Short mmCIF file of C-alpha atoms and ligand atoms in Angstrom, two decimals:
data_model
loop_
_atom_site.label_atom_id
_atom_site.label_comp_id
_atom_site.label_asym_id
_atom_site.label_seq_id
_atom_site.Cartn_x
_atom_site.Cartn_y
_atom_site.Cartn_z
CA UNK A 12 0.01 0.07 -0.21
CA UNK A 13 1.21 3.56 -0.50
CA UNK A 14 1.40 5.49 2.39
CA UNK A 15 0.65 9.17 2.57
CA UNK A 16 2.87 12.03 4.00
CA UNK A 17 1.29 13.01 7.49
CA UNK A 18 2.57 16.54 6.93
CA UNK A 19 0.47 16.78 3.52
CA UNK A 20 -2.39 18.91 3.22
CA UNK A 21 -4.31 15.50 2.72
CA UNK A 22 -2.53 14.00 5.88
CA UNK A 23 -3.13 16.46 8.15
CA UNK A 24 -6.78 17.27 7.28
CA UNK A 25 -7.37 13.20 7.18
CA UNK A 26 -5.92 13.41 10.78
CA UNK A 27 -8.12 16.24 12.15
CA UNK A 28 -11.22 13.85 12.11
CA UNK A 29 -9.34 11.68 14.43
CA UNK A 30 -7.76 14.19 16.90
CA UNK A 31 -10.70 13.99 19.80
CA UNK A 32 -11.32 13.38 23.34
CA UNK A 33 -12.74 10.30 22.60
CA UNK A 34 -10.01 8.59 20.46
CA UNK A 35 -7.28 6.27 21.88
CA UNK A 36 -3.74 7.80 21.31
CA UNK A 37 -1.43 4.82 21.38
CA UNK A 38 2.06 4.52 20.71
CA UNK A 39 4.84 1.76 20.35
CA UNK A 40 7.90 2.86 22.35
CA UNK A 41 11.55 2.04 20.86
CA UNK A 42 12.05 4.26 17.42
CA UNK A 43 8.54 5.80 17.70
CA UNK A 44 8.99 7.50 21.41
CA UNK A 45 12.28 7.23 21.65
CA UNK A 46 15.14 7.27 19.18
CA UNK A 47 16.79 3.47 19.05
CA UNK A 48 20.40 4.01 20.14
CA UNK A 49 23.20 1.46 19.92
CA UNK A 50 22.80 0.28 23.42
CA UNK A 51 19.47 -1.22 23.95
CA UNK A 52 19.60 -0.30 27.52
CA UNK A 53 20.64 3.32 26.91
CA UNK A 54 17.18 4.35 25.37
CA UNK A 55 15.49 7.40 26.82
CA UNK A 56 12.01 9.50 26.02
CA UNK A 57 13.45 12.86 25.78
CA UNK A 58 12.52 15.81 28.35
CA UNK A 59 9.91 17.40 25.77
CA UNK A 60 8.15 14.35 24.64
CA UNK A 61 7.68 12.99 27.98
CA UNK A 62 6.17 16.40 29.11
CA UNK A 63 3.70 16.64 25.74
CA UNK A 64 2.83 12.93 26.43
CA UNK A 65 1.70 14.10 29.81
CA UNK A 66 -0.17 16.65 28.45
CA UNK A 67 -1.90 14.84 26.00
CA UNK A 68 -2.83 12.06 28.51
CA UNK A 69 -4.62 15.17 30.59
CA UNK A 70 -7.26 15.59 27.71
CA UNK A 71 -7.53 12.01 26.43
CA UNK A 72 -6.64 8.38 26.87
CA UNK A 73 -2.94 7.52 26.54
CA UNK A 74 -1.72 3.62 25.59
CA UNK A 75 2.10 2.37 24.89
CA UNK A 76 2.34 -0.96 23.73
CA UNK A 77 5.91 -2.17 23.50
CA UNK A 78 8.08 -5.27 23.09
CA UNK A 79 9.85 -4.37 26.11
CA UNK A 80 8.50 -5.36 29.81
CA UNK A 81 6.70 -2.75 31.39
CA UNK A 82 9.12 -2.69 34.01
CA UNK A 83 11.49 -2.11 31.57
CA UNK A 84 9.29 0.04 29.63
CA UNK A 85 8.27 2.24 32.84
CA UNK A 86 11.62 3.44 33.59
CA UNK A 87 12.68 4.34 29.90
CA UNK A 88 9.20 6.35 29.63
CA UNK A 89 9.52 8.20 33.34
CA UNK A 90 5.58 8.95 32.32
CA UNK A 91 2.83 6.97 33.37
CA UNK A 92 0.25 6.53 30.46
CA UNK A 93 -3.31 5.38 31.04
CA UNK A 94 -2.21 2.03 29.82
CA UNK A 95 1.12 0.57 29.50
CA UNK A 96 1.20 -2.73 27.73
CA UNK A 97 4.60 -4.68 27.49
CA UNK A 98 5.86 -7.85 25.66
CA UNK A 99 4.14 -7.31 22.06
CA UNK A 100 0.92 -6.83 23.66
CA UNK A 101 0.90 -10.13 25.85
CA UNK A 102 1.81 -8.51 29.04
CA UNK A 103 -0.94 -6.35 30.96
CA UNK A 104 -1.07 -4.31 34.02
CA UNK A 105 -2.05 -7.05 36.68
CA UNK A 106 -5.39 -5.27 37.85
CA UNK A 107 -6.31 -5.56 34.25
CA UNK A 108 -6.36 -9.43 34.36
CA UNK A 109 -5.06 -11.84 31.44
CA UNK A 110 -1.22 -12.13 32.89
CA UNK A 111 -0.97 -16.01 31.95
CA UNK A 112 0.94 -18.02 34.05
CA UNK A 113 1.29 -20.81 31.36
CA UNK A 114 2.79 -18.11 29.18
CA UNK A 115 5.60 -17.57 31.48
CA UNK A 116 6.28 -21.18 31.98
CA UNK A 117 6.70 -21.48 28.63
CA UNK A 118 9.16 -18.87 27.98
CA UNK A 119 11.05 -19.79 31.38
CA UNK A 120 11.82 -23.30 29.85
CA UNK A 121 12.46 -22.05 26.22
CA UNK A 122 15.24 -19.37 28.53
CA UNK A 123 16.89 -22.67 30.26
CA UNK A 124 17.18 -24.04 26.63
CA UNK A 125 18.07 -21.31 24.51
CA UNK A 126 20.65 -20.94 27.36
CA UNK A 127 21.94 -24.11 27.02
CA UNK A 128 22.03 -24.44 22.85
CA UNK A 129 23.77 -20.73 22.31
CA UNK A 130 25.87 -20.60 25.27
CA UNK A 131 28.86 -20.80 22.98
CA UNK A 132 27.21 -18.12 20.12
CA UNK A 133 29.20 -15.10 19.78
CA UNK A 134 27.43 -11.96 19.80
CA UNK A 135 24.10 -13.38 20.92
CA UNK A 136 22.37 -11.73 24.14
CA UNK A 137 19.36 -13.49 25.31
CA UNK A 138 16.95 -11.23 27.06
CA UNK A 139 13.97 -13.41 29.05
CA UNK A 140 10.85 -10.54 29.59
CA UNK A 141 8.56 -12.81 31.70
CA UNK A 142 6.16 -13.25 28.88
CA UNK A 143 8.39 -13.48 25.82
CA UNK A 144 11.90 -13.70 24.85
CA UNK A 145 14.07 -11.39 22.70
CA UNK A 146 17.50 -12.37 20.99
CA UNK A 147 19.32 -9.67 20.01
CA UNK A 148 22.77 -10.02 17.66
CA UNK A 149 23.68 -6.54 16.78
CA UNK A 150 26.89 -7.75 18.48
CA UNK A 151 27.53 -10.71 16.28
CA UNK A 152 30.65 -10.69 14.00
CA UNK A 153 28.93 -12.80 11.51
CA UNK A 154 25.27 -11.68 11.41
CA UNK A 155 24.16 -13.99 8.88
CA UNK A 156 25.80 -17.06 10.76
CA UNK A 157 24.68 -16.05 13.76
CA UNK A 158 21.17 -15.81 12.51
CA UNK A 159 20.87 -18.88 11.18
CA UNK A 160 22.69 -20.65 14.90
CA UNK A 161 19.29 -18.96 16.45
CA UNK A 162 17.26 -19.98 13.86
CA UNK A 163 18.55 -23.62 14.00
CA UNK A 164 17.89 -23.14 18.28
CA UNK A 165 14.65 -21.78 17.88
CA UNK A 166 14.09 -24.91 15.58
CA UNK A 167 14.38 -27.14 18.66
CA UNK A 168 11.93 -25.21 20.64
CA UNK A 169 8.68 -27.01 22.15
CA UNK A 170 6.23 -25.85 21.93
CA UNK A 171 6.82 -23.87 18.64
CA UNK A 172 7.37 -20.13 19.60
CA UNK A 173 5.30 -17.19 17.28
CA UNK A 174 8.71 -15.91 15.88
CA UNK A 175 8.97 -12.47 15.31
CA UNK A 176 12.00 -10.59 13.40
CA UNK A 177 13.07 -6.96 13.77
CA UNK A 178 16.59 -5.28 13.52
CA UNK A 179 19.03 -7.46 14.84
CA UNK A 180 16.70 -9.32 17.01
CA UNK A 181 14.40 -12.12 17.13
CA UNK A 182 11.23 -12.38 19.86
CA UNK A 183 9.93 -15.16 20.67
CA UNK A 184 6.17 -15.34 21.71
CA UNK A 185 3.88 -18.04 23.27
CA UNK A 186 1.61 -18.54 19.87
CA UNK A 187 -1.67 -17.91 22.12
CA UNK A 188 -0.22 -14.46 23.58
CA UNK A 189 -1.72 -11.70 22.63
CA UNK A 190 -0.10 -9.45 19.49
CA UNK A 191 0.11 -5.67 19.54
CA UNK A 192 -3.20 -6.02 17.14
CA UNK A 193 -5.23 -7.51 19.54
CA UNK A 194 -3.69 -5.39 22.25
CA UNK A 195 -5.01 -2.32 20.74
CA UNK A 196 -8.55 -3.58 20.43
CA UNK A 197 -8.50 -4.85 23.83
CA UNK A 198 -7.42 -1.05 25.13
CA UNK A 199 -10.33 0.43 23.23
CA UNK A 200 -12.60 -1.86 24.41
CA UNK A 201 -11.14 -1.42 28.04
CA UNK A 202 -11.41 2.50 27.73
CA UNK A 203 -14.92 2.24 25.67
CA UNK A 204 -13.29 3.92 22.86
CA UNK A 205 -14.29 3.08 19.00
CA UNK A 206 -11.32 5.43 17.72
CA UNK A 207 -7.64 5.25 17.72
CA UNK A 208 -4.30 6.82 16.21
CA UNK A 209 -1.44 4.39 16.65
CA UNK A 210 2.07 5.35 15.70
CA UNK A 211 4.67 2.44 15.35
CA UNK A 212 7.52 1.56 13.39
CA UNK A 213 7.97 -2.28 14.02
CA UNK A 214 7.40 -5.56 12.37
CA UNK A 215 5.04 -6.35 15.51
CA UNK A 216 3.29 -3.21 14.58
CA UNK A 217 1.80 -4.39 11.38
CA UNK A 218 -0.62 -6.52 13.29
CA UNK A 219 -2.25 -3.31 14.46
CA UNK A 220 -1.60 -1.01 11.19
CA UNK A 221 -3.45 -4.33 9.10
CA UNK A 222 -6.56 -4.60 11.46
CA UNK A 223 -9.65 -4.67 9.61
CA UNK A 224 -12.94 -3.31 11.02
CA UNK A 225 -11.46 -1.47 13.62
CA UNK A 226 -11.27 2.25 13.00
CA UNK A 227 -7.34 3.00 13.53
CA UNK A 228 -5.68 5.78 12.32
CA UNK A 229 -1.98 4.51 11.23
CA UNK A 230 1.47 6.17 11.24
CA UNK A 231 4.60 4.77 10.48
CA UNK A 232 8.01 6.26 11.53
CA UNK A 233 10.02 6.33 8.03
CA UNK A 234 8.95 5.45 4.78
CA UNK A 235 8.50 2.23 4.01
CA UNK A 236 6.88 0.55 0.98
CA UNK A 237 6.17 -2.48 3.38
CA UNK A 238 4.01 -1.25 5.81
CA UNK A 239 0.38 -1.29 5.80
CA UNK A 240 0.28 1.88 7.56
CA UNK A 241 -1.96 4.08 5.65
CA UNK A 242 0.54 7.37 6.54
CA UNK A 243 3.86 8.11 7.67
CA UNK A 244 6.37 10.49 9.20
CA UNK A 245 9.57 10.76 7.91
CA UNK A 246 11.41 10.35 10.97
CA UNK A 247 11.27 9.57 14.70
CA UNK A 248 12.60 13.22 15.68
CA UNK A 249 8.82 14.67 13.55
CA UNK A 250 7.15 13.09 16.68
CA UNK A 251 7.45 15.96 18.88
CA UNK A 252 6.15 18.30 16.51
CA UNK A 253 3.10 15.75 15.72
CA UNK A 254 2.48 15.45 18.93
CA UNK A 255 2.17 19.25 19.97
CA UNK A 256 0.06 19.76 17.05
CA UNK A 257 -2.38 16.94 18.37
CA UNK A 258 -1.90 18.71 22.02
CA UNK A 259 -2.63 21.98 20.81
CA UNK A 260 -5.93 20.98 18.42
CA UNK A 261 -7.26 19.13 21.84
CA UNK A 262 -6.19 21.82 24.62
MG1 LIG B 329 9.58 0.49 17.75
#
């Protein structure tokens, strides 16, 4: 699908119809609210973005749906949205129910097996996130060979995981875990809202952009011919301007 540049006259007038107090404003975290940096653990949301999100959350419902664990994301955000969903849609706040013991015990089992198989693989970092696992290989000398080692290891896991590739990372989730698309729909239901604006840049965010019969205004960070999002921003640094104009329309 061909995306429309959001800051074009058409993009802005289309968006204006969605910027309303009864719209859910939902965001991915890495690469969307915060720039991607070399060191995964050094990612931070800038102070102006954090402050503008805080203003947005005073006039509308804000949700962050991230691949990170909720605990990890909380520290990076330094801001509390009305809803924070972790692990690619699978990890919800305890009071919202749905955190599934079975999901975490499957991931625990995979984790032990992967530690065993991949212990000698150079440049692989295994991140255990409770309800999902991430295998990072940014630091591998031979990226291609490392990825085949990772895939061979994944092939030995029981039950078979859902595999989601990313930028130098492979994410594993139990088949029954909620996707980001499921999570957005559940969040809209939870807040009783019929419409949402969702901004993201990940492969997993496509689950949101591809939703049918759900009224979502999808914005992709970066121009990308592969995305199902109908609108795009040129780069992550344009997000602050977008947040400011949305808040300006609502306040
Ligand atoms: Mg992202």
